[in-house]
mmCIF file of C-alpha atoms in Angstrom:
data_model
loop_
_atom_site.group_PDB
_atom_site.id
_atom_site.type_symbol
_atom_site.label_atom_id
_atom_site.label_comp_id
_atom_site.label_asym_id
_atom_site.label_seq_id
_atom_site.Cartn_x
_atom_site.Cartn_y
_atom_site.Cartn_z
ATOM 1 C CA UNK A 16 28.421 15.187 -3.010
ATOM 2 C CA UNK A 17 30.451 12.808 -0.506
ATOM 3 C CA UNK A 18 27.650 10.263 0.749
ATOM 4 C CA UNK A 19 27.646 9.464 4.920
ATOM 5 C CA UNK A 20 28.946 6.332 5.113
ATOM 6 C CA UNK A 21 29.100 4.451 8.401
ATOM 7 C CA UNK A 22 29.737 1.056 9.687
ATOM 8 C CA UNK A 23 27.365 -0.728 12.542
ATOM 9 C CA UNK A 24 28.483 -4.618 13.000
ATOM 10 C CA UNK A 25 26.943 -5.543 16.427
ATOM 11 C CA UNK A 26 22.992 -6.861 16.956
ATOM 12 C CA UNK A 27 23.330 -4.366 20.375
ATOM 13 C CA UNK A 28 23.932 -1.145 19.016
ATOM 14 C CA UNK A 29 21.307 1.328 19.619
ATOM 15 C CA UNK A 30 20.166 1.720 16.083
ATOM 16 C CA UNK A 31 19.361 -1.446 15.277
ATOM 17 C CA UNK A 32 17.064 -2.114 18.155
ATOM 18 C CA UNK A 33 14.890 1.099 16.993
ATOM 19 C CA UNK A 34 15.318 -0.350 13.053
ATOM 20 C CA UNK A 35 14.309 -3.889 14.551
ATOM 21 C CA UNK A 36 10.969 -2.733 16.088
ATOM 22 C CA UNK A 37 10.114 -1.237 12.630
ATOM 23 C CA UNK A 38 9.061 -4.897 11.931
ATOM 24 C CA UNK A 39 6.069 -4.615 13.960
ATOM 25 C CA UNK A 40 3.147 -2.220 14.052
ATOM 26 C CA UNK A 41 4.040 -0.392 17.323
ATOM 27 C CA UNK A 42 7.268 0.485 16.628
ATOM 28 C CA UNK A 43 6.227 2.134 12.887
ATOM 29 C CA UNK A 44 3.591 3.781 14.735
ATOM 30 C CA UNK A 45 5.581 4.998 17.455
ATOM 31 C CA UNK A 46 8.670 6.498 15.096
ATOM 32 C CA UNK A 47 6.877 7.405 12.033
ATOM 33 C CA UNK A 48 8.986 5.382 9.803
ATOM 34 C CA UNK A 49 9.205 1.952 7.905
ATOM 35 C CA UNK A 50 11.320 -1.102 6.512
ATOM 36 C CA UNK A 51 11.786 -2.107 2.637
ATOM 37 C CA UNK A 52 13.332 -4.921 1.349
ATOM 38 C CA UNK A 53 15.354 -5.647 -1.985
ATOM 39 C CA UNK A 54 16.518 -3.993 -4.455
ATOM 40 C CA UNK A 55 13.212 -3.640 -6.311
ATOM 41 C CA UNK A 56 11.278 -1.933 -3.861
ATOM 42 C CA UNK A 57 14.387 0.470 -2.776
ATOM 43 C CA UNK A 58 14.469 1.425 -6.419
ATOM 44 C CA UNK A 59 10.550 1.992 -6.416
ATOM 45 C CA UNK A 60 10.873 3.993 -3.460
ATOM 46 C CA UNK A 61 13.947 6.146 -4.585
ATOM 47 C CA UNK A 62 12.262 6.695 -8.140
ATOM 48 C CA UNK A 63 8.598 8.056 -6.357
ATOM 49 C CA UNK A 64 10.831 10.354 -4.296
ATOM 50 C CA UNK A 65 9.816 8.564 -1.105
ATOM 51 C CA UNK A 66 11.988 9.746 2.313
ATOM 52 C CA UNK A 67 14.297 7.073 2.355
ATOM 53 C CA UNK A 68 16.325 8.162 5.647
ATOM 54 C CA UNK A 69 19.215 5.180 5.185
ATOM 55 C CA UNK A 70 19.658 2.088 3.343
ATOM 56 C CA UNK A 71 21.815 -0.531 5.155
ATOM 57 C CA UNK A 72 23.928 -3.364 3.014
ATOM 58 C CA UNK A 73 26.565 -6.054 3.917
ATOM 59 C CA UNK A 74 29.644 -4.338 4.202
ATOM 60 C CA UNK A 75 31.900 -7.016 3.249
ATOM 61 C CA UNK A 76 29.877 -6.401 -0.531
ATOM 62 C CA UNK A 77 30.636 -2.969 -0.546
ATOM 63 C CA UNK A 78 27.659 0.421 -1.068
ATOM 64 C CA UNK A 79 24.970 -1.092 -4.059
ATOM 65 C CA UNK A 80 26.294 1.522 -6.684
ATOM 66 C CA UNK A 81 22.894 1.205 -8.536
ATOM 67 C CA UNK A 82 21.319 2.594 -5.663
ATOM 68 C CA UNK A 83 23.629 5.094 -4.779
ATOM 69 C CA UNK A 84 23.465 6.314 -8.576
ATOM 70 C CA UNK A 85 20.129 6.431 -8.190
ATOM 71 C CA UNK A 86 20.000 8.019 -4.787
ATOM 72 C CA UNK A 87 21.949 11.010 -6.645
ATOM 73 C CA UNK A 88 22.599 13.493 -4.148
ATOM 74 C CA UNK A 89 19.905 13.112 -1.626
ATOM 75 C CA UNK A 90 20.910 12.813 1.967
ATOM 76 C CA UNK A 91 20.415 9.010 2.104
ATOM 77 C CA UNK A 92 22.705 7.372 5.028
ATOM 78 C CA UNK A 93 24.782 4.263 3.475
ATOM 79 C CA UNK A 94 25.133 2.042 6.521
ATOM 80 C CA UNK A 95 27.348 -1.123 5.828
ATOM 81 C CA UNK A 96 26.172 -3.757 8.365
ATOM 82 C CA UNK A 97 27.350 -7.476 9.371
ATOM 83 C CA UNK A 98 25.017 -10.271 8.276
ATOM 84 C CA UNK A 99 23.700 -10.377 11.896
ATOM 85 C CA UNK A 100 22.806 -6.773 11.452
ATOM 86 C CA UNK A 101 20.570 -7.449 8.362
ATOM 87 C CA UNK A 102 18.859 -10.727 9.803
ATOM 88 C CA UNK A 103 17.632 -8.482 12.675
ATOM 89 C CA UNK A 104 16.610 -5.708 10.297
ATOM 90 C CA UNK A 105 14.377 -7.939 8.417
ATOM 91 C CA UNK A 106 11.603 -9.631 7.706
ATOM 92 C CA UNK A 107 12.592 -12.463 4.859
ATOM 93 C CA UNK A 108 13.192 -15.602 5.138
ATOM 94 C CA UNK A 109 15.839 -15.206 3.060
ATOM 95 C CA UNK A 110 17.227 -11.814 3.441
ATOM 96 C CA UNK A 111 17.940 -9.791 0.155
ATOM 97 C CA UNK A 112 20.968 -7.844 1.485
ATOM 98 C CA UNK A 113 20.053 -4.852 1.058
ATOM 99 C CA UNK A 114 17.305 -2.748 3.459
ATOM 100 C CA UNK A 115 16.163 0.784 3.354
ATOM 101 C CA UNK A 116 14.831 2.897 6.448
ATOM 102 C CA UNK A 117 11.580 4.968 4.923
ATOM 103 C CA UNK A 118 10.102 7.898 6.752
ATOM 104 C CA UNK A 119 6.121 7.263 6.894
ATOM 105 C CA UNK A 120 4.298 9.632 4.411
ATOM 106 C CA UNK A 121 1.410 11.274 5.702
ATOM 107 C CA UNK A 122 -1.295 11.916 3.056
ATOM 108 C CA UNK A 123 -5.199 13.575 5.069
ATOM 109 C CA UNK A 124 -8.241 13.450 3.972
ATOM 110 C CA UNK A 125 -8.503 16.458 2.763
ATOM 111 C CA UNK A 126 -5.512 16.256 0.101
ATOM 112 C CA UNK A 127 -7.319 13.128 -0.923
ATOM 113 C CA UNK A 128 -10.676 15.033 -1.764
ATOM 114 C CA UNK A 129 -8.587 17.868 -3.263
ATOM 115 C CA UNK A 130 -7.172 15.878 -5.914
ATOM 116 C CA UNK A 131 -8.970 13.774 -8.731
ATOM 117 C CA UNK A 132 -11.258 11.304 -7.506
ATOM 118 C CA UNK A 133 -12.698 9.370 -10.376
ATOM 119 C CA UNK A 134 -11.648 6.203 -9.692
ATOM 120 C CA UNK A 135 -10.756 5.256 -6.154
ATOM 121 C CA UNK A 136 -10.396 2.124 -4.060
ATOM 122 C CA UNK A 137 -11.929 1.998 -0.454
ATOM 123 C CA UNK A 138 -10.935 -1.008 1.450
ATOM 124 C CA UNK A 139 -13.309 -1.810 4.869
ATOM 125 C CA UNK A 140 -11.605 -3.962 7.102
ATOM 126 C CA UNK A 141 -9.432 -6.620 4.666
ATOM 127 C CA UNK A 142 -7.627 -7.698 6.557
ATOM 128 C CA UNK A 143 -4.805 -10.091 4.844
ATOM 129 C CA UNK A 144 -1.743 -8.429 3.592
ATOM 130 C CA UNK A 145 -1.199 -10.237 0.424
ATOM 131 C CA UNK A 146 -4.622 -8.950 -0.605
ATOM 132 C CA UNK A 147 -4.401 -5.689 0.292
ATOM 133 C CA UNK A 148 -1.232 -6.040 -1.751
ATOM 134 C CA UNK A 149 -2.899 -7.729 -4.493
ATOM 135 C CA UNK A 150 -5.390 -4.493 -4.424
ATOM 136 C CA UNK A 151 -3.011 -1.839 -4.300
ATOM 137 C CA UNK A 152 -0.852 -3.747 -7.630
ATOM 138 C CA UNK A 153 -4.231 -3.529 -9.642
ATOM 139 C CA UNK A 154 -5.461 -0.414 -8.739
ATOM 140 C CA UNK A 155 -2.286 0.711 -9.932
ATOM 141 C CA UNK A 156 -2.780 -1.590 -13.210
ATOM 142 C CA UNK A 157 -6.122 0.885 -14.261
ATOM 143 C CA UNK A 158 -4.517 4.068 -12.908
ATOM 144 C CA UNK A 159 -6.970 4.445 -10.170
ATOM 145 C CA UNK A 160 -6.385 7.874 -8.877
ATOM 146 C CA UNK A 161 -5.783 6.980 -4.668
ATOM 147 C CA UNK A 162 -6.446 3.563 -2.117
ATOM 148 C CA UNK A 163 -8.360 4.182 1.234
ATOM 149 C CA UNK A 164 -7.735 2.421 4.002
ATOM 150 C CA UNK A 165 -10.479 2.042 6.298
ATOM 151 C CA UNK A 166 -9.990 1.480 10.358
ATOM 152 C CA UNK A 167 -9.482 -2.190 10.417
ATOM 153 C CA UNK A 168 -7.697 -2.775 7.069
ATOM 154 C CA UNK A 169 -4.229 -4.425 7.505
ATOM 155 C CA UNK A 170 -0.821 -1.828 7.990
ATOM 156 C CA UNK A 171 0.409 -0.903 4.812
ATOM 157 C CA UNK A 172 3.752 -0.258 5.964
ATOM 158 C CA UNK A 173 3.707 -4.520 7.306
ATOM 159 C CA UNK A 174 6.243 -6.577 5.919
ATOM 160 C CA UNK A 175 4.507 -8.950 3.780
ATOM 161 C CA UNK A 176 1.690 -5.983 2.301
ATOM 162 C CA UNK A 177 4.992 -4.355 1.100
ATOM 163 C CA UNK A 178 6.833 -6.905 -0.646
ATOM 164 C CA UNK A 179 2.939 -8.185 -1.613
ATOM 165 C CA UNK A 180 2.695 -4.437 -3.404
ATOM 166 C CA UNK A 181 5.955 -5.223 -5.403
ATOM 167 C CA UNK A 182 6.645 -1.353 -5.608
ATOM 168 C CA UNK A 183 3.023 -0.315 -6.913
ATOM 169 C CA UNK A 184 2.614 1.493 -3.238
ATOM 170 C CA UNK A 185 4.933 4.274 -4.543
ATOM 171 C CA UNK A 186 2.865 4.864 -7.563
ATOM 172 C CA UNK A 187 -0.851 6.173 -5.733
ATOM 173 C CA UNK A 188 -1.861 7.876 -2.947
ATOM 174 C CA UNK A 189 -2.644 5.596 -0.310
ATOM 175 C CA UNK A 190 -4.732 7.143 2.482
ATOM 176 C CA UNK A 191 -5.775 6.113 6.210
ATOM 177 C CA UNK A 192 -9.098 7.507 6.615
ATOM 178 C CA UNK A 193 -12.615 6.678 8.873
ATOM 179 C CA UNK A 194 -14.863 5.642 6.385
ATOM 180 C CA UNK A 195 -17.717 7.479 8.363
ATOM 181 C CA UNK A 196 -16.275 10.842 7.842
ATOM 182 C CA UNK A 197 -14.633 10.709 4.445
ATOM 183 C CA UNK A 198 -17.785 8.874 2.390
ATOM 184 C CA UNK A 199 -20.449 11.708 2.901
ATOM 185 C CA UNK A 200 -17.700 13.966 1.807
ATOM 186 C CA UNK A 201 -17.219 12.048 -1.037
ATOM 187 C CA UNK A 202 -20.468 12.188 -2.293
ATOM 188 C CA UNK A 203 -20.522 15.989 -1.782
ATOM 189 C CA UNK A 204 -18.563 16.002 -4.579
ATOM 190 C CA UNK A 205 -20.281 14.188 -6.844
ATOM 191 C CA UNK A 206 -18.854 10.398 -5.991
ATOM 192 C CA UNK A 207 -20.953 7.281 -6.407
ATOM 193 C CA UNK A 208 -20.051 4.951 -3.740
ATOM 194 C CA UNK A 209 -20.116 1.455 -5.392
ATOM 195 C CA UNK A 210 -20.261 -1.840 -3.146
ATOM 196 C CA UNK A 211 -19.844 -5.625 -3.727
ATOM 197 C CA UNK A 212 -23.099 -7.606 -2.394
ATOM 198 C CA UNK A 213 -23.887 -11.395 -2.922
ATOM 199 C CA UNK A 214 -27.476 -10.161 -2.744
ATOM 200 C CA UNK A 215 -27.382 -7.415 -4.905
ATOM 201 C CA UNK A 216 -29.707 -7.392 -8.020
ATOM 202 C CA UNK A 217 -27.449 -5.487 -10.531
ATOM 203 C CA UNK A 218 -24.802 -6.766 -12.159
ATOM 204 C CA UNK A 219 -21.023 -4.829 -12.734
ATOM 205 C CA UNK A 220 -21.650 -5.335 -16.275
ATOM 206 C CA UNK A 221 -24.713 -3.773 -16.386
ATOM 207 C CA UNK A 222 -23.612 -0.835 -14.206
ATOM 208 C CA UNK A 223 -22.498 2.437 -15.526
ATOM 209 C CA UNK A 224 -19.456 2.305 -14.015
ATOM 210 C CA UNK A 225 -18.056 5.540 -16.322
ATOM 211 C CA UNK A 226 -18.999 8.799 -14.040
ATOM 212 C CA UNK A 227 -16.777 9.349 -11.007
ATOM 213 C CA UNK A 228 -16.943 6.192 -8.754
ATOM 214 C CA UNK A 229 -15.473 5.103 -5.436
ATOM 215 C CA UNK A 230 -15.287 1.063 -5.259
ATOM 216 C CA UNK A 231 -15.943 -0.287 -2.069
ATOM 217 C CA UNK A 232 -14.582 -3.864 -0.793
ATOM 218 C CA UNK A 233 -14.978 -5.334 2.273
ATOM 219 C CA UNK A 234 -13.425 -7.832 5.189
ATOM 220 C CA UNK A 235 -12.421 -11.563 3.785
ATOM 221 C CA UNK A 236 -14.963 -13.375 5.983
ATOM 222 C CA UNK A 237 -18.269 -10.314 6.779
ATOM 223 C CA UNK A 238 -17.410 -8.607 3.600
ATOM 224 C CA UNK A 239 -18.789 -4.691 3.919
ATOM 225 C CA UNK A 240 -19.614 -3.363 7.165
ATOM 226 C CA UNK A 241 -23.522 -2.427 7.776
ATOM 227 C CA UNK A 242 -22.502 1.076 8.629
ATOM 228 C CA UNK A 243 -20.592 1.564 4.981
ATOM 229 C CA UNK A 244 -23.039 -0.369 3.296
ATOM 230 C CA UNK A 245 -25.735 2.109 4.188
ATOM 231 C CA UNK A 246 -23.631 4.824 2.642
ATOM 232 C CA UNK A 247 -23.381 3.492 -0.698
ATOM 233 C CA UNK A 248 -25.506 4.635 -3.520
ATOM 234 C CA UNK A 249 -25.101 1.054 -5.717
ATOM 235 C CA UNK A 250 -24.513 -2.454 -4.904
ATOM 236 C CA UNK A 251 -23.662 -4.747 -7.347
ATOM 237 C CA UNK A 252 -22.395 -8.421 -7.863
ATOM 238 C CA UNK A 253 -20.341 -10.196 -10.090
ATOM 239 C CA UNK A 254 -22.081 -12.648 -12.411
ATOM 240 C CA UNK A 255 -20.298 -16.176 -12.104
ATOM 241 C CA UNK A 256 -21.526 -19.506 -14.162
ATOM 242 C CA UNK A 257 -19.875 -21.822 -12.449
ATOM 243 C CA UNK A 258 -20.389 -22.979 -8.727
ATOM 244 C CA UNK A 259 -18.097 -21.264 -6.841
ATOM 245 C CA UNK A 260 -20.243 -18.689 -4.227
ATOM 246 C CA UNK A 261 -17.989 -15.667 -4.233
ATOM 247 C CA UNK A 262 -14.500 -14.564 -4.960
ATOM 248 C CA UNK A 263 -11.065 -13.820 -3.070
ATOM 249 C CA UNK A 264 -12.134 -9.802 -2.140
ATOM 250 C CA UNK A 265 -8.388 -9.328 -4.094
ATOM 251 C CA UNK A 266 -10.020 -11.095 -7.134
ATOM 252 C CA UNK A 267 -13.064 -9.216 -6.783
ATOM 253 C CA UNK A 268 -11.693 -6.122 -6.993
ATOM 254 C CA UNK A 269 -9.190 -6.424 -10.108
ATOM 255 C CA UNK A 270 -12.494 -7.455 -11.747
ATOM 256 C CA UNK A 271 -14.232 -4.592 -11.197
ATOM 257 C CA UNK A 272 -11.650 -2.034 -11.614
ATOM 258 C CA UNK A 273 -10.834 -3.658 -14.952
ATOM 259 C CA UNK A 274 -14.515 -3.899 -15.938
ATOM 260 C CA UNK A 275 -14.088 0.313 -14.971
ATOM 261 C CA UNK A 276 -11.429 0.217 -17.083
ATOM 262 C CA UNK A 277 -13.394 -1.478 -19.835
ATOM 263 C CA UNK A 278 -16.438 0.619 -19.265
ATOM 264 C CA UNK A 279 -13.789 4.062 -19.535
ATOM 265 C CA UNK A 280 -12.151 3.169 -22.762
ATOM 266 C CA UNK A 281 -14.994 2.421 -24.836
#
């Protein structure tokens, strides 16, 4: 198959306004799509079978063959840009020269509940990208089943929770949901909604963490909200000996989904 292959050199041309405002919430929102960075992530993205729409490189370096190998014959659009071009398009400080246009995927509710739900992730309002990064990366480590993002969690598709991810976002569902709706639902189907509490009694080790659980984490400063909290069947904490009063919520959550992980292979 003969790949499109175009050329786009100036900062003004229509295109790269539209792929400019994918840098910011609004814009994503408002055309359904998203910027990657790198040659990792493209790679990550091509492998899941992710709707990469075009990927845009410095034309004086000629089309990434890698890529375009690896792109086989899916209609991918090879734009070769000026360096101008690619600074606009992205979000590095030190741009990686290579930038792929993704199509948004749009995964309900309902597929969510459809599919195995042993081991999921429910985030309620965290709110900093690197640890919603950081979250999605281990959940991916134990081969948790899906992510939920709660109304107030950080954008996935944001710059920094991408590159944060380092490709792990192509490997597991990763849902939008309203907590409200989606938990009793949950439960319906035989769930156990797990929390994180500094005043909880039990600990994670002591916690049968082996039938089909949901893990709950909360917002960096109020942790989980009242009206989630009062949904979950368990609280627990996580015992620490030394002095420090709680843990990064991205810390707090590798620990318990490894201490699931534990718990499952034994």
């Amino acid at each position: 198959m003969t790949h499109a292959y175009i050329e786009i050199m100036s900062v003004q041309n229509t295109r790269v306004k539209d792929w400019a405002q994918l840098l910011e919430r609004r814009g994503r929102d408002k055309q359904g799509k998203y910027i990657i960075e790198g040659y990792h992530l493209i790679e990550e993205a091509l492998k899941a079978g992710a709707e990469v729409e075009a990927i845009l490189f410095l034309a004086e370096k000629g089309s990434p063959q890698e890529l375009v190998a690896l792109a086989g014959d899916r209609a991918v659009e090879w734009v070769g840009v000026s360096a101008a071009v690619l600074a606009k398009c992205s979000d590095a400080q030190t741009p990686q020269g290579v930038v792929a246009i993704v199509t948004r995927p749009q995964v309900g509710m309902d597929e969510l509940l459809a599919g195995e739900h042993d081991l999921v992730v429910v985030l309620d309002g965290v709110q900093d990208p690197g640890n919603l990064g950081t979250i999605i990366r281990s959940a991916d480590a134990v081969g948790a089943k899906a992510v939920v993002l709660g109304r107030g969690t950080v954008d996935l598709f944001n710059p920094k929770t991408i590159r944060s991810t380092m490709g792990s976002m192509y490997h597991l569902p990763i849902v939008e949901a309203d907590l409200g709706a989606l938990l009793p639902r949950a439960r319906e189907r035989g769930v156990r909604l797990v929390t994180t509490s500094l005043q909880a009694q039990g600990s994670c080790y002591d916690t049968d963490l082996r039938q089909p659980t949901w893990l709950i984490f909360g917002n960096e400063a109020k942790g989980v909200s009242p009206e989630v909290a009062a949904q979950s069947d368990v609280q627990v904490i996580i015992p620490m000996q030394g002095k420090a009063e709680s843990l990064n919520v991205a810390m707090a959550a590798t620990v318990l989904l490894f201490e699931t992980a534990r718990q499952r292979m034994v």
